[in-house]
Amino acid sequence: MQEVIESPPVGLRERKKAERRLALIDAAHRLVEERGYDHVTVEDIASAAGVSPRTFFNYFDTKDDAIVPFLMWPSENSAMADFVAGGPTGVLPTDLDRLICRALESWQAHAERIATTARLAAQNPHLLARRVAGLERYRVEVTELFAARAGRTQPEPDDVIGALAFVHLLRGAIACWEADPGGPPPEEHLARVRERMRSLATEPAP
Amino acid sequence: MQEVIESPPVGLRERKKAERRLALIDAAHRLVEERGYDHVTVEDIASAAGVSPRTFFNYFDTKDDAIVPFLMWPSENSAMADFVAGGPTGVLPTDLDRLICRALESWQAHAERIATTARLAAQNPHLLARRVAGLERYRVEVTELFAARAGRTQPEPDDVIGALAFVHLLRGAIACWEADPGGPPPEEHLARVRERMRSLATEPAP
DNA sequence: ACCAAGATTGCAGTTGATGCAAAATTGCAT
DNA sequence: ATGCAATTTTGCATCAACTGCAATCTTGGT
């Protein structure tokens, strides 16, 4: 399944593919919000996006992939490169924060799609499962970033724990923001999540 | 979809239902390991378990639910009750550890099924997504335990962050154990995961 | 022994998803 | 501008997952 290409594709063919994929996602979102998940078929989505049902499956493995799509972070992500290089500050917790901020920032470009996905997932539990699975892809990618930063080609348990911290902080910040959407953006909750996480990880001295 | 009932059910009907569900899970595991995911149908699984294909869907929402089943922890879980009551030690990080240990312990009864599920998920990426989704159910339950322990009926972000810590510690311990399966059991890695988690949550003083 | 409640099952049907191959579109070199 | 290779779209046939309905069977309770 192909992901959204954030950097402008070079040829007409690549550009049309990227546009077509977003058209399918947007058609899926519009139709499921209007009619309900059970009353929308792949044929409906494909037709609304102007392609054939067979073509739909050239872009997505399943119907649900279009509704809860994986929106990759930018391929040219200087934050990722900086992180792998040991930067930008050299202090791992701070650098982890920067990485999370850039992830949240990159998803802003799809804010409406992400909001629609969240609403549809809340209404359809099996889509919720897909959202979590999507997050797992990020967890896997970040595990590799930790390994690369430590100079290893094969991730070790410490890298997995690091990536789990990434997910922990990210989801915690989003949970705080969802509790008060009119308040500060997710990244401003990171300090609070970090503090809570630290306190849960610290047992009192004997 | 009904989960495994760990405590012995009272009537014949309940007992047969529980046995039938496990029979379907075991048939699914055996057939997928023998033939590969793509060469096993719902009809194959139902036939091997001695029920009709229609009955299969009385137990599972999807074919994949049988392969990667949700194995609930015991309904009579004193660790959960203790946790909600503020125990067993009154020290939250320690009590969280106990909760995790009990979760790992309760899954021991299904160790072979869990091992099979892990192998099949490694071979079939879309099943991996389902495993993560299953973990999310535990995360939701633990969020409610945190809220109940704090005396609230509606979970707050702090409860979500607490449950994310549960998942972080649990998955970290499992990752350490998977790196050295012949070594100590998962629960003995909790201290190491906790230490790494704490260090990632602690920024250096200015 | 009888009846209610719950579960199993067959059947027909819809939809998701796939492999194959023909047709169309795009990229590139001339 | 043209020709050709590469890539993509598409139609079609097919299989399997999954569902609603209702008849039949099994279990629980009196």
Short mmCIF file of N, CA and C (backbone and C1' of nucleotides) in Angstrom, two decimals, chain C residues 3-26:
data_model
loop_
_atom_site.label_atom_id
_atom_site.label_comp_id
_atom_site.label_asym_id
_atom_site.label_seq_id
_atom_site.Cartn_x
_atom_site.Cartn_y
_atom_site.Cartn_z
P DC C 3 -46.15 -27.63 27.36
"O5'" DC C 3 -45.33 -26.27 27.55
"C5'" DC C 3 -45.32 -25.62 28.81
"C4'" DC C 3 -44.12 -24.69 28.92
"C3'" DC C 3 -43.87 -23.86 27.65
"O3'" DC C 3 -43.65 -22.52 28.05
"C1'" DC C 3 -41.88 -24.95 28.34
P DA C 4 -43.72 -21.36 26.94
"O5'" DA C 4 -42.45 -20.50 27.36
"C5'" DA C 4 -42.17 -20.33 28.74
"C4'" DA C 4 -40.71 -19.97 28.92
"C3'" DA C 4 -40.19 -18.95 27.90
"O3'" DA C 4 -39.37 -18.03 28.61
"C1'" DA C 4 -38.89 -20.96 27.78
P DA C 5 -38.81 -16.74 27.81
"O5'" DA C 5 -37.28 -17.14 27.67
"C5'" DA C 5 -36.58 -17.60 28.82
"C4'" DA C 5 -35.19 -18.07 28.40
"C3'" DA C 5 -34.50 -17.13 27.41
"O3'" DA C 5 -33.19 -16.88 27.90
"C1'" DA C 5 -34.53 -19.36 26.56
P DG C 6 -32.26 -15.87 27.12
"O5'" DG C 6 -31.25 -16.87 26.38
"C5'" DG C 6 -30.65 -17.90 27.13
"C4'" DG C 6 -29.94 -18.84 26.21
"C3'" DG C 6 -29.09 -18.15 25.14
"O3'" DG C 6 -27.80 -18.73 25.19
"C1'" DG C 6 -30.52 -19.76 24.14
P DA C 7 -26.65 -18.15 24.27
"O5'" DA C 7 -26.47 -19.31 23.20
"C5'" DA C 7 -26.27 -20.64 23.65
"C4'" DA C 7 -26.30 -21.59 22.47
"C3'" DA C 7 -25.44 -21.15 21.29
"O3'" DA C 7 -24.56 -22.21 20.96
"C1'" DA C 7 -27.65 -21.68 20.57
P DT C 8 -23.62 -22.12 19.67
"O5'" DT C 8 -24.40 -23.05 18.63
"C5'" DT C 8 -24.78 -24.36 19.02
"C4'" DT C 8 -25.42 -25.06 17.83
"C3'" DT C 8 -24.61 -24.98 16.55
"O3'" DT C 8 -24.56 -26.28 15.97
"C1'" DT C 8 -26.81 -24.16 16.18
P DT C 9 -23.57 -26.60 14.74
"O5'" DT C 9 -24.51 -26.30 13.49
"C5'" DT C 9 -25.70 -27.05 13.32
"C4'" DT C 9 -26.55 -26.44 12.24
"C3'" DT C 9 -25.78 -26.10 10.96
"O3'" DT C 9 -26.05 -27.12 10.01
"C1'" DT C 9 -27.43 -24.45 11.54
P DG C 10 -25.40 -27.14 8.56
"O5'" DG C 10 -26.55 -26.56 7.64
"C5'" DG C 10 -27.87 -27.10 7.73
"C4'" DG C 10 -28.78 -26.37 6.77
"C3'" DG C 10 -28.18 -26.11 5.40
"O3'" DG C 10 -29.21 -26.33 4.44
"C1'" DG C 10 -28.73 -24.04 6.43
P DC C 11 -28.88 -26.36 2.87
"O5'" DC C 11 -29.32 -24.90 2.41
"C5'" DC C 11 -30.59 -24.39 2.79
"C4'" DC C 11 -30.66 -22.92 2.47
"C3'" DC C 11 -29.97 -22.52 1.18
"O3'" DC C 11 -30.95 -22.04 0.27
"C1'" DC C 11 -29.49 -20.99 2.95
P DA C 12 -30.62 -21.79 -1.28
"O5'" DA C 12 -30.76 -20.21 -1.39
"C5'" DA C 12 -31.77 -19.52 -0.66
"C4'" DA C 12 -31.40 -18.06 -0.55
"C3'" DA C 12 -30.78 -17.48 -1.82
"O3'" DA C 12 -31.39 -16.23 -2.08
"C1'" DA C 12 -29.35 -17.09 0.04
P DG C 13 -31.12 -15.44 -3.48
"O5'" DG C 13 -30.22 -14.22 -3.00
"C5'" DG C 13 -30.65 -13.43 -1.89
"C4'" DG C 13 -29.47 -12.68 -1.34
"C3'" DG C 13 -28.60 -12.01 -2.40
"O3'" DG C 13 -28.84 -10.61 -2.38
"C1'" DG C 13 -27.31 -13.00 -0.66
P DT C 14 -28.12 -9.63 -3.41
"O5'" DT C 14 -27.00 -8.95 -2.51
"C5'" DT C 14 -27.35 -8.44 -1.21
"C4'" DT C 14 -26.10 -7.97 -0.52
"C3'" DT C 14 -25.20 -7.10 -1.39
"O3'" DT C 14 -24.79 -5.98 -0.62
"C1'" DT C 14 -23.97 -8.94 -0.54
P DT C 15 -24.10 -4.75 -1.35
"O5'" DT C 15 -22.57 -4.99 -0.97
"C5'" DT C 15 -22.23 -5.10 0.39
"C4'" DT C 15 -20.81 -5.60 0.51
"C3'" DT C 15 -19.80 -4.85 -0.36
"O3'" DT C 15 -18.88 -4.24 0.52
"C1'" DT C 15 -19.50 -7.22 -0.50
P DG C 16 -17.59 -3.47 -0.01
"O5'" DG C 16 -16.44 -4.54 0.29
"C5'" DG C 16 -16.34 -5.06 1.60
"C4'" DG C 16 -15.18 -6.05 1.66
"C3'" DG C 16 -13.85 -5.52 1.15
"O3'" DG C 16 -12.84 -6.10 1.97
"C1'" DG C 16 -14.52 -7.38 -0.15
P DA C 17 -11.37 -5.50 1.92
"O5'" DA C 17 -10.73 -6.39 0.75
"C5'" DA C 17 -10.48 -7.76 1.04
"C4'" DA C 17 -10.11 -8.50 -0.23
"C3'" DA C 17 -8.96 -7.91 -1.05
"O3'" DA C 17 -7.86 -8.78 -0.93
"C1'" DA C 17 -10.70 -8.77 -2.42
P DT C 18 -6.50 -8.56 -1.70
"O5'" DT C 18 -6.61 -9.52 -2.97
"C5'" DT C 18 -6.87 -10.90 -2.75
"C4'" DT C 18 -6.76 -11.63 -4.07
"C3'" DT C 18 -5.60 -11.14 -4.93
"O3'" DT C 18 -4.87 -12.27 -5.38
"C1'" DT C 18 -7.63 -11.08 -6.16
P DG C 19 -3.43 -12.10 -6.01
"O5'" DG C 19 -3.60 -12.81 -7.44
"C5'" DG C 19 -4.23 -14.08 -7.51
"C4'" DG C 19 -4.51 -14.41 -8.96
"C3'" DG C 19 -3.39 -14.04 -9.92
"O3'" DG C 19 -3.29 -15.09 -10.88
"C1'" DG C 19 -5.37 -12.86 -10.51
P DC C 20 -2.06 -15.10 -11.94
"O5'" DC C 20 -2.78 -14.64 -13.29
"C5'" DC C 20 -3.98 -15.30 -13.70
"C4'" DC C 20 -4.59 -14.55 -14.87
"C3'" DC C 20 -3.55 -14.04 -15.87
"O3'" DC C 20 -3.87 -14.56 -17.15
"C1'" DC C 20 -5.10 -12.33 -15.29
P DA C 21 -2.78 -14.49 -18.37
"O5'" DA C 21 -3.40 -13.35 -19.28
"C5'" DA C 21 -4.78 -13.39 -19.61
"C4'" DA C 21 -5.22 -12.04 -20.13
"C3'" DA C 21 -4.25 -11.40 -21.11
"O3'" DA C 21 -5.02 -10.78 -22.14
"C1'" DA C 21 -4.69 -9.90 -19.39
P DA C 22 -4.40 -10.59 -23.63
"O5'" DA C 22 -5.30 -9.39 -24.18
"C5'" DA C 22 -6.70 -9.39 -23.91
"C4'" DA C 22 -7.19 -7.97 -23.75
"C3'" DA C 22 -6.63 -7.00 -24.80
"O3'" DA C 22 -7.69 -6.16 -25.23
"C1'" DA C 22 -6.13 -6.21 -22.62
P DA C 23 -7.46 -5.12 -26.43
"O5'" DA C 23 -7.40 -3.73 -25.65
"C5'" DA C 23 -8.48 -3.35 -24.80
"C4'" DA C 23 -8.13 -2.07 -24.08
"C3'" DA C 23 -7.59 -0.96 -24.98
"O3'" DA C 23 -8.30 0.23 -24.67
"C1'" DA C 23 -6.12 -1.33 -23.14
P DA C 24 -8.01 1.60 -25.47
"O5'" DA C 24 -7.27 2.47 -24.36
"C5'" DA C 24 -7.88 2.61 -23.06
"C4'" DA C 24 -6.94 3.37 -22.15
"C3'" DA C 24 -6.34 4.63 -22.78
"O3'" DA C 24 -6.49 5.69 -21.85
"C1'" DA C 24 -4.61 3.24 -21.91
P DT C 25 -6.06 7.18 -22.22
"O5'" DT C 25 -4.75 7.35 -21.34
"C5'" DT C 25 -4.78 7.02 -19.95
"C4'" DT C 25 -3.40 7.19 -19.36
"C3'" DT C 25 -2.70 8.48 -19.78
"O3'" DT C 25 -2.21 9.09 -18.60
"C1'" DT C 25 -1.30 6.60 -20.17
P DT C 26 -1.60 10.55 -18.63
"O5'" DT C 26 -0.04 10.29 -18.41
"C5'" DT C 26 0.36 9.51 -17.29
"C4'" DT C 26 1.82 9.14 -17.44
"C3'" DT C 26 2.74 10.31 -17.79
"O3'" DT C 26 3.74 10.35 -16.79
"C1'" DT C 26 3.14 8.46 -19.21
#
